[in-house]
GROMACS .gro file of C-alpha atoms in nm:
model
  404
    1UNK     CA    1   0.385   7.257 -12.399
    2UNK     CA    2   0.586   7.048 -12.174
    3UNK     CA    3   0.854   7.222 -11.968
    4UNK     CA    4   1.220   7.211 -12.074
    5UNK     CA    5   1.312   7.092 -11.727
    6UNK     CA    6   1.141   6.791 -11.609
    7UNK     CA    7   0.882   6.732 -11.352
    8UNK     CA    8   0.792   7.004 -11.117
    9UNK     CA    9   0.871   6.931 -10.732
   10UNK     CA   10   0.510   6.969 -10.536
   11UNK     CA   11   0.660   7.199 -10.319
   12UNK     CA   12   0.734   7.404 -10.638
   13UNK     CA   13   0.378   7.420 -10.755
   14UNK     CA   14   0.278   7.554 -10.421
   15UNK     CA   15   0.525   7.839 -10.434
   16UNK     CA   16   0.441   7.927 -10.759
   17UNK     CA   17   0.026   7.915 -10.673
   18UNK     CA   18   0.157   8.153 -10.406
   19UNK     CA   19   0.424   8.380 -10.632
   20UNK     CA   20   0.108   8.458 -10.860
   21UNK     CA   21  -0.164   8.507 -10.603
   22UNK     CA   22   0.015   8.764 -10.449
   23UNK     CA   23   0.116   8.924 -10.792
   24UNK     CA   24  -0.285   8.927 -10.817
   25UNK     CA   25  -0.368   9.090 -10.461
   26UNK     CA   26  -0.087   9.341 -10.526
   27UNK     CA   27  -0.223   9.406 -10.892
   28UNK     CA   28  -0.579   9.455 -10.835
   29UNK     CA   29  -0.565   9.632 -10.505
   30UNK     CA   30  -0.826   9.945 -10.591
   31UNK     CA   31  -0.710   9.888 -10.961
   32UNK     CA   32  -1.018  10.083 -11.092
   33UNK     CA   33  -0.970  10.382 -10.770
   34UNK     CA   34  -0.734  10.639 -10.981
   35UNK     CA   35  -0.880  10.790 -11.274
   36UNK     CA   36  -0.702  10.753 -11.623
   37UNK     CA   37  -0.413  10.985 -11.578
   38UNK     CA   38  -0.217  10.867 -11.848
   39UNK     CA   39  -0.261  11.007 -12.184
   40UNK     CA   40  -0.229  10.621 -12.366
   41UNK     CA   41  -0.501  10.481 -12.081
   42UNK     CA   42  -0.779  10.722 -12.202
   43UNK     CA   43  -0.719  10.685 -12.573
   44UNK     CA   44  -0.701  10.325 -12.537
   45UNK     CA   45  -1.017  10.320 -12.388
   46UNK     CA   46  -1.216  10.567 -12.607
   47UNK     CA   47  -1.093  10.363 -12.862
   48UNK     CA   48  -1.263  10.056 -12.715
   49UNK     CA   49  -1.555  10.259 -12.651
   50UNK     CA   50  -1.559  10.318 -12.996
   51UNK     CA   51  -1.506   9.977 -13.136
   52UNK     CA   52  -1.857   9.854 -12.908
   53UNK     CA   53  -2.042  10.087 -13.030
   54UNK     CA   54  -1.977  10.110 -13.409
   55UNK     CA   55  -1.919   9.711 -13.409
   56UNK     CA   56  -1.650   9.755 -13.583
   57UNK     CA   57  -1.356   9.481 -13.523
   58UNK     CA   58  -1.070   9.590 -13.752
   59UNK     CA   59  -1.034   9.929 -13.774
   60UNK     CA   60  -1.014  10.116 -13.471
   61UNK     CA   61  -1.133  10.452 -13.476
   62UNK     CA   62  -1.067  10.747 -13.216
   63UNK     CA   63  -1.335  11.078 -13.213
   64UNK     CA   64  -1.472  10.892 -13.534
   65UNK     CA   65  -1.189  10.890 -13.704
   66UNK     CA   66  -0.997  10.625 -13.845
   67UNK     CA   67  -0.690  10.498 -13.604
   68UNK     CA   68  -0.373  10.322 -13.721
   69UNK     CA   69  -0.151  10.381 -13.478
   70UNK     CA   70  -0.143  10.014 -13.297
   71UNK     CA   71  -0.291   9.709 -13.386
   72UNK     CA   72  -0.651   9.599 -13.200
   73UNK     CA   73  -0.563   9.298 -12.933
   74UNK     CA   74  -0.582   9.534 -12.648
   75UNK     CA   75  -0.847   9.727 -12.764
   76UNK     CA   76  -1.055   9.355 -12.816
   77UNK     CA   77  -1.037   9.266 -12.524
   78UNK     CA   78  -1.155   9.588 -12.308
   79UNK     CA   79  -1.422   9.622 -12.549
   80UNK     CA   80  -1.544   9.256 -12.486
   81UNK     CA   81  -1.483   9.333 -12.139
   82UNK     CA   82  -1.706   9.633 -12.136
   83UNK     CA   83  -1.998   9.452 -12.279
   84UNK     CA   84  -2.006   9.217 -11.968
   85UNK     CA   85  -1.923   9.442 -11.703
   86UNK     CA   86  -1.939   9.775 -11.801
   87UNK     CA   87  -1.731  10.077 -11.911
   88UNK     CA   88  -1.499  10.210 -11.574
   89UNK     CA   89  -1.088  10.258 -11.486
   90UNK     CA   90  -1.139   9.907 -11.375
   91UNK     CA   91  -1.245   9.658 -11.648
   92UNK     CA   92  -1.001   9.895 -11.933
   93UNK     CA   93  -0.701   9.824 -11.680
   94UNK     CA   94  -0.786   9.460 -11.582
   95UNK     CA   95  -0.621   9.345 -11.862
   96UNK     CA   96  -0.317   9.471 -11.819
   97UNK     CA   97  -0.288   9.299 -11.489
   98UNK     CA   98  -0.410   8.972 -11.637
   99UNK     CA   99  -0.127   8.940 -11.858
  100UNK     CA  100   0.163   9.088 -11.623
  101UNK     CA  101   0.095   8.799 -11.396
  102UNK     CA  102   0.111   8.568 -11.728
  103UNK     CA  103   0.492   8.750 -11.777
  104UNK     CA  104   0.583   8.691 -11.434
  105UNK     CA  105   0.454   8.309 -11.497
  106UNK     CA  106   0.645   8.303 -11.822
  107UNK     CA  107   0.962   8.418 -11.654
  108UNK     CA  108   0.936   8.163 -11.422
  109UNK     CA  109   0.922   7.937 -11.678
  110UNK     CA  110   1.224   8.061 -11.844
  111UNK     CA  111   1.408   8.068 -11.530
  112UNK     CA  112   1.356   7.715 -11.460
  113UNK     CA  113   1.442   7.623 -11.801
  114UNK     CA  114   1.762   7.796 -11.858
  115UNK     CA  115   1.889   7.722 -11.487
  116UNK     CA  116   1.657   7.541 -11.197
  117UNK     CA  117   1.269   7.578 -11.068
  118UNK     CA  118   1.384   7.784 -10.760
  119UNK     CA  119   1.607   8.059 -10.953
  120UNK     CA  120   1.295   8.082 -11.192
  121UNK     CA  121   1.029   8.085 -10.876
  122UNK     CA  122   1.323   8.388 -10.740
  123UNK     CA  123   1.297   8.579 -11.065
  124UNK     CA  124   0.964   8.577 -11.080
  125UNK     CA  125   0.907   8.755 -10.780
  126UNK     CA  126   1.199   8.969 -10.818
  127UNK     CA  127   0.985   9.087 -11.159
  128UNK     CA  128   0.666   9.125 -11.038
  129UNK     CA  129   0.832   9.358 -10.739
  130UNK     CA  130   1.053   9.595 -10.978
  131UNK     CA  131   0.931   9.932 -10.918
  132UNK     CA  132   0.900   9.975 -11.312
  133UNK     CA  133   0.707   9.651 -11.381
  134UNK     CA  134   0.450   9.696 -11.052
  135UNK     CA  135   0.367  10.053 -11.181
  136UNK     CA  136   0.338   9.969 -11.565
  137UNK     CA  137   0.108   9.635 -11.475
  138UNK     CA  138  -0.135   9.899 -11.333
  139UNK     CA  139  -0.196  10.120 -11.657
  140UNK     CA  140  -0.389  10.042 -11.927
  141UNK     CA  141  -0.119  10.039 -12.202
  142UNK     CA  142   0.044   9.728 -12.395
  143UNK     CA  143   0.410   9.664 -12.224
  144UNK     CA  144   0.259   9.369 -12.036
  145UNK     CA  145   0.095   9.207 -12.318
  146UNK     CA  146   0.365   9.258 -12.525
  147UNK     CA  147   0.592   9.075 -12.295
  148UNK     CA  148   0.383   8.803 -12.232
  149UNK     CA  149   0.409   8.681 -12.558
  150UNK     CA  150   0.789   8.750 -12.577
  151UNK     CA  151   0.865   8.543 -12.297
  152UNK     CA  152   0.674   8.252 -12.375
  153UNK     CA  153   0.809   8.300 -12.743
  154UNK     CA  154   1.150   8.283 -12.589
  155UNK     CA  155   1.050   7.996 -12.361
  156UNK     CA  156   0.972   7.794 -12.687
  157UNK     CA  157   1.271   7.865 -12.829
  158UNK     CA  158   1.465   7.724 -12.556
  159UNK     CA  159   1.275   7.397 -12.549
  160UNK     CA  160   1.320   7.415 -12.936
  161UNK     CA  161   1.633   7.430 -12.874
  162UNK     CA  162   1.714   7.171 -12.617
  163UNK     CA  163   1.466   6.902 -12.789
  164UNK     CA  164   1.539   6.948 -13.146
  165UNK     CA  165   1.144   6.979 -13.142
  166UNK     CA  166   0.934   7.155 -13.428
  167UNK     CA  167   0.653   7.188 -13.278
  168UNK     CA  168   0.831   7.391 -13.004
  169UNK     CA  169   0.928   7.630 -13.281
  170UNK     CA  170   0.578   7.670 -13.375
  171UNK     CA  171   0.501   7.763 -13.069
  172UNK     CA  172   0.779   8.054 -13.073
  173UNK     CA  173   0.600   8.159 -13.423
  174UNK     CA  174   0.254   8.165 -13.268
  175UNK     CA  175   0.336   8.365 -12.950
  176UNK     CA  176   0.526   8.603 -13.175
  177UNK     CA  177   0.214   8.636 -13.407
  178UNK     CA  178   0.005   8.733 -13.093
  179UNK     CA  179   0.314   9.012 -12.975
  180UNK     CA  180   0.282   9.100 -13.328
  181UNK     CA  181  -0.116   9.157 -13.339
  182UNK     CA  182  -0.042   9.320 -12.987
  183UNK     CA  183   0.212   9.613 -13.115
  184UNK     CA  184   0.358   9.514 -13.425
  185UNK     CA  185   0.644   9.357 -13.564
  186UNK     CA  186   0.853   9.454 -13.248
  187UNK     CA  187   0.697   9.125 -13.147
  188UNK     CA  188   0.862   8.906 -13.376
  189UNK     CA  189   1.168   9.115 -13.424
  190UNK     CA  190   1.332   9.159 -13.089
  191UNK     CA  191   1.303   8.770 -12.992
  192UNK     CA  192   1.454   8.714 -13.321
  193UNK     CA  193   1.750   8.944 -13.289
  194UNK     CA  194   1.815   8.797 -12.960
  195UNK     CA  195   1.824   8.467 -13.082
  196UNK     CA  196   1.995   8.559 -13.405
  197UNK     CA  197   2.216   8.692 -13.176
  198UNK     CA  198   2.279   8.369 -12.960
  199UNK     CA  199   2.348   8.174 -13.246
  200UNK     CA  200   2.591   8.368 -13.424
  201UNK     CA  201   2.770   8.413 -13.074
  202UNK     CA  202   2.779   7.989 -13.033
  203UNK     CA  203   2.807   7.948 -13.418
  204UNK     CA  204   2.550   7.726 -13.431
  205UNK     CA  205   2.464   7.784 -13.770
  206UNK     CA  206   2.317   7.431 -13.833
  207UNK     CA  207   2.053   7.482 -13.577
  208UNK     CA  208   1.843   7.683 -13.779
  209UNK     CA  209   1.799   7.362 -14.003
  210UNK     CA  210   1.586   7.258 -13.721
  211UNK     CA  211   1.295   7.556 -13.766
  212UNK     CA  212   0.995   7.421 -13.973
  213UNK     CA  213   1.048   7.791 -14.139
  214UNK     CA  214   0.736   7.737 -14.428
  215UNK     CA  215   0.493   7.581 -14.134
  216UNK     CA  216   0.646   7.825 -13.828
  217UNK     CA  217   0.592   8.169 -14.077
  218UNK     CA  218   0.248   8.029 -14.218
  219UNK     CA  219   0.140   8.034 -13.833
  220UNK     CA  220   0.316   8.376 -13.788
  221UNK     CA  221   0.117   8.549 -14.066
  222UNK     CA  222  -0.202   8.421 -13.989
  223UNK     CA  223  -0.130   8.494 -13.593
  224UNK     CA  224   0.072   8.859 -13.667
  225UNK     CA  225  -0.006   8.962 -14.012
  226UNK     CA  226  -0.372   8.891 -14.109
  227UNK     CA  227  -0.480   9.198 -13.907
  228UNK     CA  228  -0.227   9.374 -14.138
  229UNK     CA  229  -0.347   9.250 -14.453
  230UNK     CA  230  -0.700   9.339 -14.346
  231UNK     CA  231  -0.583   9.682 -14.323
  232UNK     CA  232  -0.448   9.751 -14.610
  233UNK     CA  233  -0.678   9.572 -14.826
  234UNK     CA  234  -0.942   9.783 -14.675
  235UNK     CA  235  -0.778  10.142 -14.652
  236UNK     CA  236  -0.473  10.070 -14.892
  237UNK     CA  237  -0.212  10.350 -14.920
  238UNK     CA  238  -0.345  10.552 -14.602
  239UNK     CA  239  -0.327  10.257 -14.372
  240UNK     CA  240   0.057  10.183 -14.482
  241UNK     CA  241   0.151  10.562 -14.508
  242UNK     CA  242   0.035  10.583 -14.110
  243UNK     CA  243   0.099  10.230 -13.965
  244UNK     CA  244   0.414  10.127 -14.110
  245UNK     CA  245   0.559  10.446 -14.270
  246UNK     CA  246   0.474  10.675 -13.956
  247UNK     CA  247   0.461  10.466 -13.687
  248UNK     CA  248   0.630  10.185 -13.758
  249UNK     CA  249   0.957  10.298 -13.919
  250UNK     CA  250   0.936  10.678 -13.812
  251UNK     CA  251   1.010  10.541 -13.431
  252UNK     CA  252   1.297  10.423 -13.513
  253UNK     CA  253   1.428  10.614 -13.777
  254UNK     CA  254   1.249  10.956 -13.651
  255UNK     CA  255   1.094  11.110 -13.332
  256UNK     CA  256   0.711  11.057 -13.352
  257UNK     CA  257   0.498  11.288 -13.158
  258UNK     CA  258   0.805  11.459 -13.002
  259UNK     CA  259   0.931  11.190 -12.778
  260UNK     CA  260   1.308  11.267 -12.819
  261UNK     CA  261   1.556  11.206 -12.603
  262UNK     CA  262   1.914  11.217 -12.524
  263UNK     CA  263   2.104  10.842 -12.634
  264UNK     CA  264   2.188  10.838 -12.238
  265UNK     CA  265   1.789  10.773 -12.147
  266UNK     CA  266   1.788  10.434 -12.123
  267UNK     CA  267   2.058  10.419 -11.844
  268UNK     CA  268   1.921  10.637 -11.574
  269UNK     CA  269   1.544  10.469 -11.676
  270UNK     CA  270   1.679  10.127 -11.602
  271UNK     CA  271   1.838  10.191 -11.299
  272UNK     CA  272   1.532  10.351 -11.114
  273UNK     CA  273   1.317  10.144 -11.302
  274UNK     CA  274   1.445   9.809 -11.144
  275UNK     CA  275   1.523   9.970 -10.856
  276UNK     CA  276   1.566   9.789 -10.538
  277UNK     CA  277   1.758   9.497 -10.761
  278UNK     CA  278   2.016   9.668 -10.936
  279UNK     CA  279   2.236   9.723 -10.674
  280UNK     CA  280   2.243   9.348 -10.754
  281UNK     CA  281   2.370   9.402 -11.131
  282UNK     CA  282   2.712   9.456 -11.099
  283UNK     CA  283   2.740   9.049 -10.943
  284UNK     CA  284   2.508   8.922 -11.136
  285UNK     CA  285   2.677   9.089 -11.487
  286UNK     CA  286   3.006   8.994 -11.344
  287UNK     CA  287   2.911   8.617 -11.266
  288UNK     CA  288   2.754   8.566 -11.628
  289UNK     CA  289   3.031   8.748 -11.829
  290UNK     CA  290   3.220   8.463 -11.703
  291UNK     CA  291   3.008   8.168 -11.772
  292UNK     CA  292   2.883   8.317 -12.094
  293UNK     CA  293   3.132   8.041 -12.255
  294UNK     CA  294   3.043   7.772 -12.096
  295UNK     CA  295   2.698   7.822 -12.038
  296UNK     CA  296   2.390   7.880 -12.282
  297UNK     CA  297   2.162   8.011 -11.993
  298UNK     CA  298   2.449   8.272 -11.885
  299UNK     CA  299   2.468   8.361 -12.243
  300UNK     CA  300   2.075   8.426 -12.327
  301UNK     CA  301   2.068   8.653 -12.033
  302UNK     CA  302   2.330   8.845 -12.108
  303UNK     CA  303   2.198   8.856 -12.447
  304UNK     CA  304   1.826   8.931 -12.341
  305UNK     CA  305   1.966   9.222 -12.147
  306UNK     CA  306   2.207   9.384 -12.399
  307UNK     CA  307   2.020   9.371 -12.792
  308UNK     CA  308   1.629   9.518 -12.650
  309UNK     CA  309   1.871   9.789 -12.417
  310UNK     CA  310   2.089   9.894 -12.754
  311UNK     CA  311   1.803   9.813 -13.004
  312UNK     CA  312   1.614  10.092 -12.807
  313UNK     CA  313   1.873  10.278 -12.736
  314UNK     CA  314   1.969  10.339 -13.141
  315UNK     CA  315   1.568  10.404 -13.229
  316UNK     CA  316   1.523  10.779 -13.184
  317UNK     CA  317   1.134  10.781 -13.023
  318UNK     CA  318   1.214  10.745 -12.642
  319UNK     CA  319   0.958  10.611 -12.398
  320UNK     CA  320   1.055  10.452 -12.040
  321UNK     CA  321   0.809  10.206 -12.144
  322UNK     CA  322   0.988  10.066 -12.452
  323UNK     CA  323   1.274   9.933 -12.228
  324UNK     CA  324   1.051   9.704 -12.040
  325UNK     CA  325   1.155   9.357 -12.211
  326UNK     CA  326   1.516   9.396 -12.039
  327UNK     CA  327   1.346   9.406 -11.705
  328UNK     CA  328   1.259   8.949 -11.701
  329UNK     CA  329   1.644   8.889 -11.801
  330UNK     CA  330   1.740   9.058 -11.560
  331UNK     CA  331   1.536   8.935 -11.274
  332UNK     CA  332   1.667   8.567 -11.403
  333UNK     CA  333   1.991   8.697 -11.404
  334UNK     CA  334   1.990   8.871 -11.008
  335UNK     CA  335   1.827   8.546 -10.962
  336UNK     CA  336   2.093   8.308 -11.029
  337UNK     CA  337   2.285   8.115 -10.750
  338UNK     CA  338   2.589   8.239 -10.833
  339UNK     CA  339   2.471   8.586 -10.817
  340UNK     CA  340   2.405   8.535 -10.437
  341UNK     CA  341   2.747   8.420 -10.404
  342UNK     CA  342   2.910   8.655 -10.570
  343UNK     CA  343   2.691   8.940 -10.344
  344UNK     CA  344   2.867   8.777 -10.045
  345UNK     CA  345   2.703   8.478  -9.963
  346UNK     CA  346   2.801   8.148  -9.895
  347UNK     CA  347   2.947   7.978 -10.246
  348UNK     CA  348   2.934   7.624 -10.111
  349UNK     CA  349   2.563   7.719  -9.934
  350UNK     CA  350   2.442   7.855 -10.270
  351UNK     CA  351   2.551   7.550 -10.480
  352UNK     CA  352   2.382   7.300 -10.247
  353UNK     CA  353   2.032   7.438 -10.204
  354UNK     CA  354   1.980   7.581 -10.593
  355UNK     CA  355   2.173   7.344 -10.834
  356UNK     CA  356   2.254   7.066 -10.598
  357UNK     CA  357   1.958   6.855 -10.662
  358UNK     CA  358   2.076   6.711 -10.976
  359UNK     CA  359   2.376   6.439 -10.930
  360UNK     CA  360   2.716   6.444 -11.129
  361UNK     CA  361   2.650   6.243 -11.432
  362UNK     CA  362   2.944   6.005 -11.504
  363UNK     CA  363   3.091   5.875 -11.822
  364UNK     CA  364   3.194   5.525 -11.852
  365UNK     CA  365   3.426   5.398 -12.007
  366UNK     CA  366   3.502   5.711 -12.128
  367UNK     CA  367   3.730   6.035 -12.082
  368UNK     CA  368   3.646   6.147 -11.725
  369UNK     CA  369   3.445   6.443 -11.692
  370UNK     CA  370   3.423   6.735 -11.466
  371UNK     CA  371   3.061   6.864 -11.446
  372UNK     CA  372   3.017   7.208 -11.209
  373UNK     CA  373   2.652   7.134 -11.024
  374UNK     CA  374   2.530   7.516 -11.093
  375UNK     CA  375   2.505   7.423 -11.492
  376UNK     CA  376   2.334   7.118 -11.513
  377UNK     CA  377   1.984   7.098 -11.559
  378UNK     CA  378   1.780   6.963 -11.251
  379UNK     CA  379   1.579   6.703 -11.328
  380UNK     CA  380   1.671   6.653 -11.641
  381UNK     CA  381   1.971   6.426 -11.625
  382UNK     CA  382   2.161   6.622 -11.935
  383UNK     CA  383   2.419   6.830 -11.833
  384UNK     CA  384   2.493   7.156 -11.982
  385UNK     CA  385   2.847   7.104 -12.031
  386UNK     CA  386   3.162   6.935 -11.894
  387UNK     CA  387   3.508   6.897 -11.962
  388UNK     CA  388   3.671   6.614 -12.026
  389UNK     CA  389   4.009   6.615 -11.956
  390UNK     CA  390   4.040   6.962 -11.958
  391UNK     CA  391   3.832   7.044 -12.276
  392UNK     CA  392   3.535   7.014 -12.414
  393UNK     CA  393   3.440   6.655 -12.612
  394UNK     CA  394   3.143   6.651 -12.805
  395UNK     CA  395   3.202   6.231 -12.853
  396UNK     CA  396   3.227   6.207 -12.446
  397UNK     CA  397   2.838   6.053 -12.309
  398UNK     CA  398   2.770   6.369 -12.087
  399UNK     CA  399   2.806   6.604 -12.381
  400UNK     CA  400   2.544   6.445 -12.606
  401UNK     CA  401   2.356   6.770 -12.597
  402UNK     CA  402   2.491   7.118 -12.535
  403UNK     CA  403   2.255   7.374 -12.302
  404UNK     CA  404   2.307   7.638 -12.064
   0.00000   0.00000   0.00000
């Protein structure tokens, strides 16, 4: 999939070889040393014992017995994994690490797209260095995987977006099928309230005229749901009593296997669990409460931060590990020039070195527009938005197309 924002600079592609080979040396560093401490780590790998030996693909069974509880992605993959190179901490972990370095690639991505390669080159590194994020990549448990997909789902949408495109939307729909077949609908539902959210907020109501919804869900279902349908074709009323009734909508609605918690948790997880950037926050939120207006990027972080924090917040099963997807927005967030400014560094400084690479369009023969360097898109030669004499004027040349 092409990116939203143009060509990449060479130096770029060096830094980001760079950004992920260290995510890889930090990641794998005696991986396989610790033993599996967590409880998840050494039920997800019995269960991929399992799965080898009874050869067994779709239903996963633990001590022989059937097991609904998540769907198999994970479990696929150490298993295969296992075959090759053996059974050990190391090769049921590996994949973990594998895809946290694709979510710190993804976030790059979506950095770049919804402001400039070098804010998405910082917030990638500012992710794969949160304290939560660099512990969680080491486990053998799903939050990486998970928001993988998201990301790149999100990523689609924003080229979607920008391009009018509907094969970028099928895109979204396919890496929301693989969250989905990762651990569940939460895959398909959180991006989707986001966006919901995003275009509600900019009334852009016609956009959705622009998803190729009967081609975009076929490509969901058979990504997402076909596991599903296995399921319950094979095991019927006991698959959807445990999977959806239990786990599924007892998260939310209940407390499943006595993970309750105050509707405080969140906060105090967040803060230590990004810790050293949110001292950062309070900038950063400032800076894109302002902008949220005027700028689409601003907006979807804001956004990214707020619906998975409150989502999570109202569901009534509390792990630290369910807040992870807030953790990327924010690191684009911190990661935005302004942000720096705002922290006390040099406005004019910031402006030239992140968002200065892209010229002031002009309008001739037109209203004259006003067009602030930090929101146009480098590269790109569209500009997010402008003003034109004061206001905005969707028939002025430089407003053809509105993002962040």
């Amino acid at each position: 999939m092409a990116s939203s924002s143009g060509t990449r600079a060479p130096g770029e592609r060096w830094w980001l070889a760079l950004l992920l080979a260290a995510c890889a040396v930090l990641d794998l560093y005696r991986l396989g040393a610790p033993s599996l401490f967590d409880q998840d780590e050494s039920q997800y790998g019995e269960i991929a014992v399992e799965m080898a030996q009874t050869g067994d693909p779709v239903t996963l069974h633990a001590n022989g017995q059937p097991w609904y509880v998540h769907p198999p992605f994970y479990m696929w993959l150490v298993a295969a994994t296992g075959r090759v190179l053996g059974v050990s901490e190391f090769t049921i972990r590996v994949w973990s690490v594998v895809f946290s370095i694709l979510a710190v690639y993804a976030t790059v991505l979506l950095g770049r797209a919804l402001f400039n390669g070098r804010v998405g080159l910082l917030a990638g590194a500012i992710l794969a260095v949160t304290l939560q994020y660099l512990m969680q990549s080491r486990l053998a448990v799903f939050d990486t995987v998970l928001m993988a997909w998201m990301l790149l789902a999100f990523y689609a949408f924003v080229h979607g977006y920008r391009s009018g495109r509907r094969s970028a939307y099928l895109w979204f729909f396919l890496f929301a099928g693989l969250a989905t077949i990762t651990k569940g609908p939460i895959g398909l539902i959180l991006p989707g309230l986001v966006i919901a959210a995003f275009i509600t907020v900019r009334r852009a109501w016609s956009r959705w005229r622009e998803v190729p919804w009967a081609a975009g869900l076929a490509v969901y279902a058979a990504a997402g749901l076909s596991w599903y349908a296995l399921e319950t074709l094979l095991h019927g009323s006991a698959f959807i009593a445990s999977n959806i009734g239990h786990y599924m909508l007892g998260r939310f609605f209940g407390v499943v296997e006595k993970h309750s918690a105050p509707w405080y948790f969140y906060v105090p997880v967040v803060l230590l669990g990004a810790f050293p950037w949110t001292t950062f926050w309070p900038a950063a939120a400032a800076l894109h409460l302002r902008r949220r207006r005027t700028s689409d990027g601003s907006l979807l972080v804001l956004l990214g931060v707020a619906v998975p924090f409150l989502f999570y917040t109202a569901a009534q099963t509390k792990l630290p590990g369910y807040i992870m997807p807030v953790l990327p927005f924010a690191a684009i967030g911190v990661a935005s020039p302004r942000s720096w400014s705002s922290s006390g560094r040099s406005s004019g400084r910031s402006r030239r070195s992140w968002a200065g690479s892209t010229p002031r369009p002009s309008a001739p023969r037109g209203p004259r527009c006003s067009l602030p360097r930090a929101c146009s898109w480098p590269g790109s030669g569209s500009p997010s938005w402008c003003r034109c004499e004061g206001r905005r004027s969707p028939r002025s040349p430089c407003c053809a197309r509105r993002w962040p």
